[in-house]
Amino acid sequence: MAHKKGTRRKKLKKVISSLLHSNYVRFGIILPLFYLFIVYTTYYYEQNKSIATVGDSYWYYLFAFITGVFKFDAKTVPGRAITLTTSIVRICLYGTILAKISSFLISSQNQKDKGLLKLKN
């Protein structure tokens, strides 16, 4: 029984190690942390100027990150810098996602054209 337990632990360690070395997992950990940093930093600098609560900061940046439209004007220099940084990150993120989708569609179309991918009837 101990042998199976050791084997399971090795397999679990291998799976966890491969997950931690995956860029998608790293990105999935870093992006929410970056977002929380942005929200709380903006609230700290813009408190009582243009943002009343942490919830407002959270909502403004969620809306801005998804749509690209900022519903508040940053009054301080750090607030403006954070707004600019968020815009740049959003543009890079959307560009990366669209590039991945385009790459997948083009490579699958090329494989179909070459006869490497079977078509479903």
XYZ file of C-alpha atoms in Angstrom:
121
model
C 0.000 0.000 0.000
C 2.883 2.359 0.743
C 4.217 1.836 -2.783
C 0.959 3.067 -4.330
C 0.926 6.077 -2.036
C 4.465 7.014 -3.071
C 3.574 6.572 -6.729
C 0.522 8.784 -6.320
C 2.597 11.468 -4.641
C 5.147 11.379 -7.462
C 2.386 11.674 -10.052
C 0.758 14.522 -8.127
C 4.091 16.341 -7.822
C 4.668 15.881 -11.545
C 1.227 17.266 -12.413
C 1.631 20.241 -10.061
C 5.104 20.927 -11.430
C 3.863 20.859 -15.031
C 0.970 23.173 -14.116
C 3.251 25.681 -12.446
C 5.505 25.736 -15.501
C 2.525 26.422 -17.791
C 2.341 29.983 -19.082
C -1.463 29.938 -18.957
C -1.484 29.110 -15.246
C 1.100 31.776 -14.516
C -0.954 34.263 -16.478
C -4.105 33.174 -14.632
C -2.379 33.896 -11.327
C -0.638 37.128 -12.297
C -3.577 38.874 -14.013
C -5.975 38.801 -11.003
C -3.149 39.902 -8.695
C -2.332 42.758 -11.066
C -6.014 43.713 -11.189
C -6.318 43.758 -7.388
C -3.142 45.825 -7.133
C -4.576 48.328 -9.625
C -7.913 48.533 -7.798
C -6.466 49.098 -4.342
C -3.726 51.446 -5.512
C -6.234 53.574 -7.388
C -8.527 53.650 -4.380
C -5.622 54.688 -2.157
C -4.603 57.615 -4.369
C -8.044 58.684 -5.601
C -9.852 58.300 -2.276
C -12.191 61.264 -1.660
C -11.212 62.781 -5.012
C -12.982 60.762 -7.691
C -13.559 57.325 -6.127
C -15.593 56.961 -2.942
C -15.198 53.244 -2.102
C -13.109 50.210 -3.020
C -16.224 48.815 -4.697
C -16.351 51.852 -6.986
C -12.709 51.359 -7.888
C -13.319 47.673 -8.562
C -16.346 48.427 -10.752
C -14.642 51.223 -12.709
C -11.638 49.091 -13.562
C -13.703 46.028 -14.390
C -15.806 48.112 -16.749
C -12.731 49.822 -18.187
C -10.807 46.580 -18.619
C -13.656 44.936 -20.530
C -14.915 47.854 -22.619
C -11.978 50.257 -22.739
C -14.123 53.165 -21.530
C -13.157 54.866 -18.274
C -16.116 56.313 -16.370
C -14.025 58.449 -14.038
C -11.317 61.043 -14.361
C -8.203 60.402 -12.341
C -7.296 63.516 -10.376
C -3.813 62.509 -9.211
C -0.648 61.674 -11.147
C -0.453 58.083 -9.786
C -4.117 57.594 -10.703
C -3.435 58.739 -14.248
C -0.370 56.498 -14.487
C -2.417 53.517 -13.328
C -5.131 54.338 -15.854
C -2.544 54.481 -18.632
C -0.961 51.206 -17.494
C -4.351 49.507 -17.417
C -5.077 50.680 -20.953
C -1.768 49.349 -22.240
C -2.234 45.988 -20.502
C -5.780 45.693 -21.867
C -4.643 46.406 -25.429
C -1.808 43.859 -25.153
C -4.110 41.252 -23.619
C -6.773 41.609 -26.292
C -4.139 41.574 -29.017
C -2.632 38.372 -27.635
C -6.012 36.660 -27.385
C -6.972 37.646 -30.923
C -3.575 36.513 -32.234
C -3.992 33.085 -30.575
C -7.479 32.668 -32.065
C -6.273 33.753 -35.520
C -3.275 31.445 -35.344
C -5.477 28.492 -34.430
C -7.959 29.185 -37.238
C -5.256 29.681 -39.859
C -3.311 26.555 -38.847
C -6.456 24.410 -38.859
C -7.393 25.777 -42.298
C -3.881 25.029 -43.600
C -4.101 21.482 -42.244
C -7.465 20.999 -43.974
C -6.033 22.310 -47.250
C -3.087 19.916 -47.048
C -5.293 16.969 -46.131
C -3.747 16.546 -42.685
C -7.014 17.178 -40.837
C -10.009 14.940 -41.422
C -13.272 16.659 -42.236
C -16.488 15.573 -40.539
C -19.388 14.714 -42.844
